PDB file of C-alpha atoms in Angstrom:
ATOM      1  CA  MET S   3     -32.996  -0.850   6.148  1.00 54.00           C
ATOM      2  CA  THR S   4     -31.132   2.388   6.821  1.00 58.00           C
ATOM      3  CA  ASP S   5     -27.354   2.811   7.088  1.00 61.00           C
ATOM      4  CA  ILE S   6     -27.525   3.116  10.868  1.00 59.00           C
ATOM      5  CA  ALA S   7     -29.502  -0.105  11.145  1.00 57.00           C
ATOM      6  CA  THR S   8     -27.079  -1.851   8.796  1.00 60.00           C
ATOM      7  CA  ARG S   9     -24.017  -0.785  10.789  1.00 60.00           C
ATOM      8  CA  ALA S  10     -25.690  -1.784  14.039  1.00 55.00           C
ATOM      9  CA  THR S  11     -26.617  -5.170  12.646  1.00 56.00           C
ATOM     10  CA  ARG S  12     -23.046  -5.769  11.516  1.00 59.00           C
ATOM     11  CA  ARG S  13     -21.774  -4.768  14.931  1.00 55.00           C
ATOM     12  CA  VAL S  14     -23.877  -7.368  16.752  1.00 51.00           C
ATOM     13  CA  ALA S  15     -23.653 -10.059  14.085  1.00 51.00           C
ATOM     14  CA  SER S  16     -21.462 -12.990  15.047  1.00 48.00           C
ATOM     15  CA  PRO S  17     -19.299 -14.824  12.524  1.00 49.00           C
ATOM     16  CA  GLY S  18     -19.627 -18.467  11.759  1.00 47.00           C
ATOM     17  CA  GLY S  19     -21.537 -20.743   9.498  1.00 43.00           C
ATOM     18  CA  ARG S  20     -24.969 -22.130   9.937  1.00 44.00           C
ATOM     19  CA  ARG S  21     -25.480 -25.320  11.802  1.00 44.00           C
ATOM     20  CA  ARG S  22     -26.659 -28.231   9.812  1.00 45.00           C
ATOM     21  CA  LEU S  23     -29.816 -29.763  11.177  1.00 43.00           C
ATOM     22  CA  ASN S  24     -29.560 -33.512  11.086  1.00 47.00           C
ATOM     23  CA  GLY S  25     -31.989 -36.198  11.946  1.00 48.00           C
ATOM     24  CA  GLY S  26     -34.854 -37.875  10.230  1.00 49.00           C
ATOM     25  CA  GLY S  27     -38.246 -36.300   9.798  1.00 52.00           C
ATOM     26  CA  PRO S  28     -41.398 -37.390  11.584  1.00 57.00           C
ATOM     27  CA  ARG S  29     -43.462 -40.198  10.182  1.00 73.00           C
ATOM     28  CA  ALA S  30     -46.349 -39.487   7.829  1.00 70.00           C
ATOM     29  CA  GLY S  31     -48.831 -40.894  10.318  1.00 72.00           C
ATOM     30  CA  THR S  32     -47.686 -38.493  13.019  1.00 81.00           C
ATOM     31  CA  ILE S  33     -48.009 -35.529  10.671  1.00 79.00           C
ATOM     32  CA  PHE S  34     -51.496 -36.654   9.639  1.00 78.00           C
ATOM     33  CA  ALA S  35     -52.559 -36.988  13.278  1.00 80.00           C
ATOM     34  CA  PHE S  36     -51.586 -33.359  13.940  1.00 81.00           C
ATOM     35  CA  VAL S  37     -53.114 -32.026  10.716  1.00 82.00           C
ATOM     36  CA  ILE S  38     -56.483 -33.771  10.779  1.00 85.00           C
ATOM     37  CA  PRO S  39     -57.977 -31.749  13.720  1.00 84.00           C
ATOM     38  CA  PHE S  40     -57.469 -28.603  11.654  1.00 84.00           C
ATOM     39  CA  PHE S  41     -58.170 -30.088   8.242  1.00 85.00           C
ATOM     40  CA  LEU S  42     -61.653 -31.478   8.947  1.00 88.00           C
ATOM     41  CA  PRO S  43     -63.180 -28.236  10.318  1.00 88.00           C
ATOM     42  CA  PHE S  44     -61.406 -26.299   7.556  1.00 86.00           C
ATOM     43  CA  VAL S  45     -63.057 -28.431   4.895  1.00 89.00           C
ATOM     44  CA  LEU S  46     -66.488 -28.587   6.547  1.00 89.00           C
ATOM     45  CA  PHE S  47     -66.829 -24.974   7.649  1.00 88.00           C
ATOM     46  CA  TYR S  48     -64.738 -23.146   5.024  1.00 86.00           C
ATOM     47  CA  LEU S  49     -64.222 -25.021   1.770  1.00 90.00           C
ATOM     48  CA  VAL S  50     -67.718 -26.544   1.633  1.00 93.00           C
ATOM     49  CA  PRO S  51     -69.530 -23.189   2.225  1.00 90.00           C
ATOM     50  CA  VAL S  52     -67.249 -21.464  -0.310  1.00 90.00           C
ATOM     51  CA  GLY S  53     -67.949 -24.178  -2.860  1.00 93.00           C
ATOM     52  CA  TYR S  54     -71.684 -23.967  -2.188  1.00 93.00           C
ATOM     53  CA  ALA S  55     -71.616 -20.172  -2.640  1.00 92.00           C
ATOM     54  CA  LEU S  56     -69.796 -20.573  -5.956  1.00 93.00           C
ATOM     55  CA  TRP S  57     -72.387 -23.119  -7.077  1.00 95.00           C
ATOM     56  CA  GLN S  58     -75.286 -20.870  -6.057  1.00 93.00           C
ATOM     57  CA  SER S  59     -73.743 -17.903  -7.860  1.00 93.00           C
ATOM     58  CA  VAL S  60     -74.050 -19.614 -11.246  1.00 93.00           C
ATOM     59  CA  ARG S  61     -77.692 -20.627 -10.709  1.00 91.00           C
ATOM     60  CA  VAL S  62     -80.780 -18.661 -11.738  1.00 90.00           C
ATOM     61  CA  VAL S  63     -84.477 -18.982 -10.965  1.00 85.00           C
ATOM     62  CA  ARG S  64     -86.778 -19.434 -13.955  1.00 83.00           C
ATOM     63  CA  ARG S  65     -90.570 -19.602 -14.135  1.00 78.00           C
ATOM     64  CA  THR S  66     -92.882 -21.485 -16.410  1.00 79.00           C
ATOM     65  CA  GLY S  67     -96.244 -20.056 -17.331  1.00 69.00           C
ATOM     66  CA  GLY S  68     -95.586 -16.390 -16.603  1.00 67.00           C
ATOM     67  CA  GLN S  69     -95.080 -14.463 -13.375  1.00 67.00           C
ATOM     68  CA  TYR S  70     -97.247 -16.760 -11.282  1.00 71.00           C
ATOM     69  CA  GLY S  71     -96.032 -19.982 -12.843  1.00 68.00           C
ATOM     70  CA  THR S  72     -93.948 -22.722 -11.290  1.00 78.00           C
ATOM     71  CA  SER S  73     -90.397 -21.681 -10.438  1.00 78.00           C
ATOM     72  CA  TYR S  74     -87.341 -23.835 -10.903  1.00 79.00           C
ATOM     73  CA  THR S  75     -83.605 -23.309 -10.485  1.00 84.00           C
ATOM     74  CA  THR S  76     -81.219 -24.000 -13.338  1.00 86.00           C
ATOM     75  CA  PHE S  77     -77.675 -23.263 -14.459  1.00 88.00           C
ATOM     76  CA  GLY S  78     -77.308 -19.651 -15.582  1.00 87.00           C
ATOM     77  CA  GLY S  79     -73.595 -19.235 -16.206  1.00 87.00           C
ATOM     78  CA  PHE S  80     -72.393 -15.705 -15.458  1.00 91.00           C
ATOM     79  CA  GLU S  81     -75.852 -14.147 -15.499  1.00 92.00           C
ATOM     80  CA  GLN S  82     -75.809 -13.345 -11.779  1.00 93.00           C
ATOM     81  CA  TYR S  83     -72.361 -11.751 -12.062  1.00 94.00           C
ATOM     82  CA  THR S  84     -73.561  -9.612 -14.973  1.00 94.00           C
ATOM     83  CA  LYS S  85     -76.368  -8.319 -12.752  1.00 94.00           C
ATOM     84  CA  VAL S  86     -73.888  -7.555  -9.986  1.00 94.00           C
ATOM     85  CA  PHE S  87     -71.656  -5.478 -12.270  1.00 94.00           C
ATOM     86  CA  GLN S  88     -74.700  -3.640 -13.620  1.00 94.00           C
ATOM     87  CA  ASN S  89     -75.995  -2.857 -10.120  1.00 94.00           C
ATOM     88  CA  ASP S  90     -75.420   0.821  -9.268  1.00 94.00           C
ATOM     89  CA  GLU S  91     -76.012   0.151  -5.565  1.00 94.00           C
ATOM     90  CA  PHE S  92     -73.163  -2.366  -5.560  1.00 95.00           C
ATOM     91  CA  TRP S  93     -70.690   0.097  -7.037  1.00 95.00           C
ATOM     92  CA  SER S  94     -71.876   2.844  -4.691  1.00 95.00           C
ATOM     93  CA  SER S  95     -71.248   0.593  -1.705  1.00 95.00           C
ATOM     94  CA  VAL S  96     -67.814  -0.384  -3.040  1.00 95.00           C
ATOM     95  CA  GLY S  97     -66.882   3.274  -3.564  1.00 95.00           C
ATOM     96  CA  ARG S  98     -68.103   4.143  -0.083  1.00 94.00           C
ATOM     97  CA  ILE S  99     -66.112   1.358   1.542  1.00 95.00           C
ATOM     98  CA  GLY S 100     -63.077   2.271  -0.576  1.00 94.00           C
ATOM     99  CA  LEU S 101     -63.167   5.834   0.786  1.00 95.00           C
ATOM    100  CA  PHE S 102     -63.588   4.386   4.266  1.00 95.00           C
ATOM    101  CA  GLY S 103     -60.485   2.218   3.890  1.00 94.00           C
ATOM    102  CA  ILE S 104     -58.284   4.906   2.333  1.00 94.00           C
ATOM    103  CA  VAL S 105     -58.793   7.137   5.369  1.00 95.00           C
ATOM    104  CA  GLN S 106     -59.456   4.773   8.269  1.00 95.00           C
ATOM    105  CA  VAL S 107     -56.777   2.125   7.698  1.00 95.00           C
ATOM    106  CA  PRO S 108     -53.741   4.483   7.569  1.00 95.00           C
ATOM    107  CA  VAL S 109     -54.984   6.444  10.602  1.00 96.00           C
ATOM    108  CA  MET S 110     -55.594   3.298  12.640  1.00 96.00           C
ATOM    109  CA  LEU S 111     -52.251   1.713  11.770  1.00 96.00           C
ATOM    110  CA  PHE S 112     -50.331   4.925  12.441  1.00 96.00           C
ATOM    111  CA  VAL S 113     -51.894   5.224  15.903  1.00 95.00           C
ATOM    112  CA  ALA S 114     -51.165   1.536  16.556  1.00 95.00           C
ATOM    113  CA  LEU S 115     -47.539   2.006  15.478  1.00 95.00           C
ATOM    114  CA  VAL S 116     -47.063   5.059  17.702  1.00 94.00           C
ATOM    115  CA  ILE S 117     -48.469   3.225  20.720  1.00 93.00           C
ATOM    116  CA  ALA S 118     -46.277   0.190  20.008  1.00 93.00           C
ATOM    117  CA  LEU S 119     -43.176   2.384  19.784  1.00 92.00           C
ATOM    118  CA  LEU S 120     -44.108   4.132  23.030  1.00 90.00           C
ATOM    119  CA  LEU S 121     -44.508   0.794  24.793  1.00 89.00           C
ATOM    120  CA  ASP S 122     -41.119  -0.318  23.512  1.00 86.00           C
ATOM    121  CA  THR S 123     -39.210   2.758  24.660  1.00 82.00           C
ATOM    122  CA  PRO S 124     -37.394   2.550  28.022  1.00 76.00           C
ATOM    123  CA  LEU S 125     -38.345   6.150  28.824  1.00 74.00           C
ATOM    124  CA  LEU S 126     -42.076   5.542  29.240  1.00 75.00           C
ATOM    125  CA  ARG S 127     -43.559   4.783  32.634  1.00 78.00           C
ATOM    126  CA  LEU S 128     -46.762   2.875  33.416  1.00 78.00           C
ATOM    127  CA  LYS S 129     -46.373   0.769  30.291  1.00 79.00           C
ATOM    128  CA  SER S 130     -48.697  -1.945  31.574  1.00 81.00           C
ATOM    129  CA  VAL S 131     -51.493   0.599  32.056  1.00 85.00           C
ATOM    130  CA  LEU S 132     -51.088   1.928  28.508  1.00 84.00           C
ATOM    131  CA  ARG S 133     -50.891  -1.579  27.048  1.00 84.00           C
ATOM    132  CA  ILE S 134     -54.067  -2.720  28.795  1.00 87.00           C
ATOM    133  CA  THR S 135     -55.887   0.516  27.958  1.00 88.00           C
ATOM    134  CA  ALA S 136     -54.963   0.278  24.283  1.00 88.00           C
ATOM    135  CA  PHE S 137     -55.834  -3.404  23.959  1.00 89.00           C
ATOM    136  CA  MET S 138     -59.010  -3.412  26.069  1.00 91.00           C
ATOM    137  CA  PRO S 139     -61.392  -2.230  23.279  1.00 91.00           C
ATOM    138  CA  TYR S 140     -60.483  -5.310  21.233  1.00 91.00           C
ATOM    139  CA  ALA S 141     -62.017  -7.462  23.973  1.00 89.00           C
ATOM    140  CA  VAL S 142     -65.392  -5.787  23.392  1.00 90.00           C
ATOM    141  CA  PRO S 143     -67.573  -7.519  20.758  1.00 90.00           C
ATOM    142  CA  GLY S 144     -68.104  -5.394  17.669  1.00 89.00           C
ATOM    143  CA  VAL S 145     -71.883  -5.178  18.067  1.00 92.00           C
ATOM    144  CA  ILE S 146     -71.600  -4.122  21.718  1.00 93.00           C
ATOM    145  CA  ALA S 147     -69.009  -1.487  20.785  1.00 93.00           C
ATOM    146  CA  ALA S 148     -71.305  -0.128  18.067  1.00 93.00           C
ATOM    147  CA  ILE S 149     -74.197   0.081  20.546  1.00 94.00           C
ATOM    148  CA  MET S 150     -71.983   1.910  23.063  1.00 93.00           C
ATOM    149  CA  TRP S 151     -70.872   4.449  20.475  1.00 94.00           C
ATOM    150  CA  SER S 152     -74.449   4.818  19.204  1.00 93.00           C
ATOM    151  CA  TYR S 153     -75.328   6.115  22.649  1.00 92.00           C
ATOM    152  CA  LEU S 154     -72.501   8.662  22.416  1.00 93.00           C
ATOM    153  CA  TYR S 155     -73.569   9.708  18.907  1.00 93.00           C
ATOM    154  CA  SER S 156     -77.291  10.081  19.632  1.00 90.00           C
ATOM    155  CA  PRO S 157     -78.352  13.767  19.879  1.00 88.00           C
ATOM    156  CA  GLN S 158     -81.038  12.877  22.443  1.00 87.00           C
ATOM    157  CA  LEU S 159     -78.892  10.752  24.751  1.00 86.00           C
ATOM    158  CA  SER S 160     -75.232  11.636  24.330  1.00 88.00           C
ATOM    159  CA  PRO S 161     -73.484  13.636  27.088  1.00 90.00           C
ATOM    160  CA  VAL S 162     -70.721  14.368  24.557  1.00 89.00           C
ATOM    161  CA  VAL S 163     -73.190  16.041  22.174  1.00 90.00           C
ATOM    162  CA  ASP S 164     -74.665  18.030  25.080  1.00 90.00           C
ATOM    163  CA  LEU S 165     -71.193  19.191  26.117  1.00 91.00           C
ATOM    164  CA  LEU S 166     -70.276  20.264  22.587  1.00 91.00           C
ATOM    165  CA  ASN S 167     -73.595  22.029  22.165  1.00 89.00           C
ATOM    166  CA  GLY S 168     -72.927  23.885  25.398  1.00 89.00           C
ATOM    167  CA  ILE S 169     -69.701  25.396  24.045  1.00 90.00           C
ATOM    168  CA  GLY S 170     -71.244  26.476  20.780  1.00 87.00           C
ATOM    169  CA  LEU S 171     -70.492  23.443  18.635  1.00 87.00           C
ATOM    170  CA  HIS S 172     -73.394  21.530  17.138  1.00 87.00           C
ATOM    171  CA  PRO S 173     -72.073  18.221  15.820  1.00 87.00           C
ATOM    172  CA  ASP S 174     -74.249  15.798  13.900  1.00 90.00           C
ATOM    173  CA  PHE S 175     -72.386  12.513  14.153  1.00 92.00           C
ATOM    174  CA  LEU S 176     -75.204  10.709  12.357  1.00 92.00           C
ATOM    175  CA  GLY S 177     -75.607  13.227   9.524  1.00 90.00           C
ATOM    176  CA  PRO S 178     -75.127  12.270   5.858  1.00 90.00           C
ATOM    177  CA  GLY S 179     -71.597  13.686   5.733  1.00 88.00           C
ATOM    178  CA  ALA S 180     -70.422  12.301   9.072  1.00 92.00           C
ATOM    179  CA  VAL S 181     -72.041   8.906   9.594  1.00 93.00           C
ATOM    180  CA  LEU S 182     -69.390   7.076   7.540  1.00 94.00           C
ATOM    181  CA  TRP S 183     -66.635   8.557   9.711  1.00 94.00           C
ATOM    182  CA  SER S 184     -68.601   7.761  12.846  1.00 94.00           C
ATOM    183  CA  ALA S 185     -68.481   4.116  11.780  1.00 95.00           C
ATOM    184  CA  ALA S 186     -64.767   4.536  10.995  1.00 95.00           C
ATOM    185  CA  ASN S 187     -64.189   5.858  14.510  1.00 95.00           C
ATOM    186  CA  ILE S 188     -65.790   2.740  15.988  1.00 95.00           C
ATOM    187  CA  SER S 189     -63.611   0.468  13.857  1.00 95.00           C
ATOM    188  CA  THR S 190     -60.492   2.424  14.791  1.00 95.00           C
ATOM    189  CA  TRP S 191     -61.349   2.229  18.480  1.00 95.00           C
ATOM    190  CA  LEU S 192     -61.940  -1.519  18.206  1.00 94.00           C
ATOM    191  CA  TRP S 193     -58.949  -2.636  16.151  1.00 94.00           C
ATOM    192  CA  THR S 194     -56.101  -0.284  17.049  1.00 95.00           C
ATOM    193  CA  GLY S 195     -55.148  -2.384  20.080  1.00 93.00           C
ATOM    194  CA  TYR S 196     -55.113  -5.597  18.049  1.00 94.00           C
ATOM    195  CA  ASN S 197     -52.745  -4.143  15.453  1.00 95.00           C
ATOM    196  CA  MET S 198     -50.655  -2.538  18.185  1.00 94.00           C
ATOM    197  CA  LEU S 199     -50.150  -5.927  19.821  1.00 93.00           C
ATOM    198  CA  ILE S 200     -48.829  -7.451  16.583  1.00 94.00           C
ATOM    199  CA  MET S 201     -46.387  -4.576  16.071  1.00 94.00           C
ATOM    200  CA  PHE S 202     -45.319  -4.568  19.718  1.00 93.00           C
ATOM    201  CA  SER S 203     -44.650  -8.310  19.597  1.00 92.00           C
ATOM    202  CA  ALA S 204     -42.413  -7.761  16.574  1.00 93.00           C
ATOM    203  CA  LEU S 205     -40.540  -5.008  18.410  1.00 92.00           C
ATOM    204  CA  GLN S 206     -39.947  -7.302  21.370  1.00 90.00           C
ATOM    205  CA  SER S 207     -38.124  -9.771  19.108  1.00 89.00           C
ATOM    206  CA  ILE S 208     -35.453  -7.212  18.130  1.00 88.00           C
ATOM    207  CA  PRO S 209     -32.172  -7.836  20.044  1.00 88.00           C
ATOM    208  CA  GLN S 210     -31.357  -5.105  22.559  1.00 84.00           C
ATOM    209  CA  GLU S 211     -27.735  -5.246  21.413  1.00 86.00           C
ATOM    210  CA  LEU S 212     -28.837  -3.678  18.134  1.00 85.00           C
ATOM    211  CA  TYR S 213     -30.023  -0.549  19.972  1.00 84.00           C
ATOM    212  CA  GLU S 214     -26.835  -0.377  21.995  1.00 84.00           C
ATOM    213  CA  ALA S 215     -24.775  -0.608  18.811  1.00 87.00           C
ATOM    214  CA  ALA S 216     -26.856   2.139  17.209  1.00 83.00           C
ATOM    215  CA  LYS S 217     -26.286   4.400  20.208  1.00 84.00           C
ATOM    216  CA  LEU S 218     -22.557   3.848  19.876  1.00 84.00           C
ATOM    217  CA  ASP S 219     -22.910   5.186  16.330  1.00 81.00           C
ATOM    218  CA  GLY S 220     -24.582   8.329  17.731  1.00 81.00           C
ATOM    219  CA  ALA S 221     -28.223   7.484  17.025  1.00 81.00           C
ATOM    220  CA  SER S 222     -30.877   9.202  19.161  1.00 83.00           C
ATOM    221  CA  ASN S 223     -34.027   7.502  20.480  1.00 82.00           C
ATOM    222  CA  TRP S 224     -36.025   9.147  17.680  1.00 85.00           C
ATOM    223  CA  THR S 225     -33.565   7.854  15.062  1.00 87.00           C
ATOM    224  CA  ILE S 226     -33.624   4.373  16.550  1.00 86.00           C
ATOM    225  CA  ALA S 227     -37.432   4.349  16.505  1.00 86.00           C
ATOM    226  CA  TRP S 228     -37.981   5.502  12.913  1.00 87.00           C
ATOM    227  CA  GLN S 229     -34.819   4.328  11.154  1.00 87.00           C
ATOM    228  CA  ILE S 230     -34.220   1.003  12.894  1.00 88.00           C
ATOM    229  CA  LYS S 231     -37.362  -0.259  14.588  1.00 91.00           C
ATOM    230  CA  VAL S 232     -39.891   0.657  11.898  1.00 91.00           C
ATOM    231  CA  PRO S 233     -37.893  -0.830   8.970  1.00 90.00           C
ATOM    232  CA  ILE S 234     -37.244  -4.039  10.915  1.00 91.00           C
ATOM    233  CA  ILE S 235     -40.920  -4.588  11.768  1.00 92.00           C
ATOM    234  CA  ALA S 236     -42.019  -3.730   8.206  1.00 91.00           C
ATOM    235  CA  PRO S 237     -43.348  -7.308   7.692  1.00 90.00           C
ATOM    236  CA  SER S 238     -45.645  -6.883  10.702  1.00 93.00           C
ATOM    237  CA  ILE S 239     -46.878  -3.530   9.417  1.00 93.00           C
ATOM    238  CA  ILE S 240     -47.594  -5.106   6.029  1.00 92.00           C
ATOM    239  CA  LEU S 241     -49.415  -7.975   7.733  1.00 92.00           C
ATOM    240  CA  THR S 242     -51.641  -5.660   9.772  1.00 94.00           C
ATOM    241  CA  THR S 243     -52.385  -3.631   6.641  1.00 94.00           C
ATOM    242  CA  VAL S 244     -53.496  -6.755   4.781  1.00 93.00           C
ATOM    243  CA  PHE S 245     -55.703  -7.748   7.724  1.00 93.00           C
ATOM    244  CA  SER S 246     -57.166  -4.241   7.773  1.00 94.00           C
ATOM    245  CA  ILE S 247     -57.937  -4.303   4.037  1.00 93.00           C
ATOM    246  CA  ILE S 248     -59.748  -7.608   4.470  1.00 92.00           C
ATOM    247  CA  GLY S 249     -61.656  -6.299   7.491  1.00 92.00           C
ATOM    248  CA  THR S 250     -62.652  -3.104   5.697  1.00 93.00           C
ATOM    249  CA  LEU S 251     -64.291  -4.967   2.828  1.00 91.00           C
ATOM    250  CA  GLN S 252     -66.141  -7.110   5.382  1.00 91.00           C
ATOM    251  CA  LEU S 253     -67.529  -4.104   7.263  1.00 93.00           C
ATOM    252  CA  TYR S 254     -71.039  -4.851   8.491  1.00 94.00           C
ATOM    253  CA  ALA S 255     -71.669  -4.656  12.244  1.00 92.00           C
ATOM    254  CA  GLU S 256     -70.917  -0.964  12.829  1.00 93.00           C
ATOM    255  CA  PRO S 257     -73.100   0.529  10.048  1.00 94.00           C
ATOM    256  CA  ALA S 258     -75.811  -2.081  10.647  1.00 94.00           C
ATOM    257  CA  VAL S 259     -76.123  -0.983  14.286  1.00 94.00           C
ATOM    258  CA  LEU S 260     -75.934   2.733  13.451  1.00 93.00           C
ATOM    259  CA  ARG S 261     -78.701   2.200  10.877  1.00 93.00           C
ATOM    260  CA  GLN S 262     -81.117   1.674  13.762  1.00 91.00           C
ATOM    261  CA  ILE S 263     -80.706   5.301  14.851  1.00 90.00           C
ATOM    262  CA  SER S 264     -79.779   7.010  11.583  1.00 89.00           C
ATOM    263  CA  SER S 265     -81.766   7.298   8.371  1.00 89.00           C
ATOM    264  CA  ASN S 266     -78.574   8.132   6.480  1.00 92.00           C
ATOM    265  CA  ILE S 267     -77.473   4.490   6.389  1.00 94.00           C
ATOM    266  CA  SER S 268     -79.349   2.395   3.879  1.00 92.00           C
ATOM    267  CA  SER S 269     -79.608  -1.383   3.695  1.00 92.00           C
ATOM    268  CA  THR S 270     -77.024  -1.264   0.881  1.00 93.00           C
ATOM    269  CA  PHE S 271     -74.529   0.984   2.667  1.00 95.00           C
ATOM    270  CA  THR S 272     -71.663  -1.545   2.407  1.00 95.00           C
ATOM    271  CA  PRO S 273     -71.184  -4.518   0.046  1.00 95.00           C
ATOM    272  CA  ASN S 274     -71.839  -6.994   2.872  1.00 94.00           C
ATOM    273  CA  MET S 275     -75.030  -5.181   3.845  1.00 95.00           C
ATOM    274  CA  LEU S 276     -76.114  -5.300   0.203  1.00 95.00           C
ATOM    275  CA  ALA S 277     -75.507  -9.047   0.036  1.00 95.00           C
ATOM    276  CA  TYR S 278     -77.517  -9.547   3.237  1.00 95.00           C
ATOM    277  CA  ALA S 279     -80.377  -7.365   1.968  1.00 95.00           C
ATOM    278  CA  VAL S 280     -80.521  -9.296  -1.317  1.00 94.00           C
ATOM    279  CA  ALA S 281     -80.468 -12.629   0.540  1.00 93.00           C
ATOM    280  CA  SER S 282     -83.254 -11.378   2.812  1.00 92.00           C
ATOM    281  CA  GLY S 283     -85.370 -10.997  -0.331  1.00 89.00           C
ATOM    282  CA  ASN S 284     -84.877 -14.745  -1.021  1.00 88.00           C
ATOM    283  CA  ASN S 285     -82.549 -14.055  -3.941  1.00 91.00           C
ATOM    284  CA  TYR S 286     -79.814 -16.307  -2.631  1.00 92.00           C
ATOM    285  CA  GLN S 287     -78.170 -16.753  -6.019  1.00 93.00           C
ATOM    286  CA  GLN S 288     -77.663 -13.016  -6.482  1.00 94.00           C
ATOM    287  CA  ALA S 289     -76.419 -12.670  -2.881  1.00 94.00           C
ATOM    288  CA  ALA S 290     -73.929 -15.491  -3.498  1.00 95.00           C
ATOM    289  CA  ALA S 291     -72.630 -13.738  -6.626  1.00 95.00           C
ATOM    290  CA  ILE S 292     -72.186 -10.490  -4.676  1.00 95.00           C
ATOM    291  CA  SER S 293     -70.293 -12.379  -1.967  1.00 94.00           C
ATOM    292  CA  VAL S 294     -67.992 -14.019  -4.513  1.00 95.00           C
ATOM    293  CA  VAL S 295     -67.228 -10.656  -6.149  1.00 95.00           C
ATOM    294  CA  ILE S 296     -66.446  -9.155  -2.731  1.00 94.00           C
ATOM    295  CA  ALA S 297     -64.107 -12.076  -1.997  1.00 93.00           C
ATOM    296  CA  VAL S 298     -62.313 -11.633  -5.332  1.00 94.00           C
ATOM    297  CA  ILE S 299     -61.903  -7.879  -4.783  1.00 94.00           C
ATOM    298  CA  THR S 300     -60.576  -8.555  -1.271  1.00 92.00           C
ATOM    299  CA  PHE S 301     -58.071 -11.097  -2.575  1.00 92.00           C
ATOM    300  CA  VAL S 302     -56.850  -8.842  -5.390  1.00 93.00           C
ATOM    301  CA  LEU S 303     -56.381  -5.807  -3.140  1.00 92.00           C
ATOM    302  CA  SER S 304     -54.758  -7.623  -0.209  1.00 90.00           C
ATOM    303  CA  PHE S 305     -52.512  -9.866  -2.313  1.00 88.00           C
ATOM    304  CA  GLY S 306     -51.578  -6.996  -4.635  1.00 89.00           C
ATOM    305  CA  PHE S 307     -50.690  -4.756  -1.708  1.00 89.00           C
ATOM    306  CA  MET S 308     -48.636  -7.496  -0.081  1.00 85.00           C
ATOM    307  CA  ARG S 309     -46.673  -8.215  -3.258  1.00 84.00           C
ATOM    308  CA  LEU S 310     -46.078  -4.537  -3.970  1.00 84.00           C
ATOM    309  CA  THR S 311     -44.918  -3.596  -0.484  1.00 82.00           C
ATOM    310  CA  SER S 312     -42.863  -6.775  -0.052  1.00 73.00           C
ATOM    311  CA  LYS S 313     -40.859  -5.998  -3.202  1.00 69.00           C
ATOM    312  CA  ARG S 314     -40.246  -2.422  -2.114  1.00 67.00           C
ATOM    313  CA  ALA S 315     -39.216  -3.544   1.375  1.00 59.00           C
ATOM    314  CA  GLY S 316     -36.941  -6.220  -0.073  1.00 59.00           C
ATOM    315  CA  LEU S 317     -38.782  -9.026   1.693  1.00 58.00           C
TER     316      LEU S 317
END
């Protein structure tokens, strides 16, 4: 936190010790009654599928009597994972999605932060209109949003392409060099409002007295925004970044829909699309191994980012 924020916090801080919370805790039966409605679906629909995927990932299909012999499934150790790491298409999809995340995530979160700061400033009018407009795309299902944008990207159907062609520009939103960023644009349009809402909620929890104290110290609205508000809501920014990293590695709907109108998106365009394509070929064990590797990469990147940024932010 900056010096201005520190002085303002001291100005509004009240002396006194913390109150001691007394009283006995709830009974174990009461706690269990509240936990069980969450715990059962969590086990049945999360832990059991994860465990089954792990089990499938260490299985292999063997045949007796040659290519047309009887097949059977047996334990194969890390054989499926070895095939994943030797698969060039897997690494190409990971590199592609890595480039996607490096560009799309910072742009999306910066736009979300700017909108949240605008909504929190007392100088802006028609805040409700801006808030609804920014959040509305999140209410649209991802597949429907991809279909809508496919219409705007299509050279034969899009009024946007016709308008740009009329002024001398000839965009190819579905070309080999642009189709990845067309998918990134859809994701940004969809998720900016969601991230904005998290940041805006964090801004609403900041005491107004802190801003008044900062103004007494001579801080401008710009200084308050970037040197007080942004550092205070750093945990929310970190949280939205972690969510965005997880979502990036799970990217599927947008490129899968665009693949219907563009030959520049293959069935292995993203890691999730690769896993689905492999599973569609009845190689469920290999698809499970790919899914487990994706999950591990997601965990390492999101947890590593959270630890790194939390230490730097002093959280």
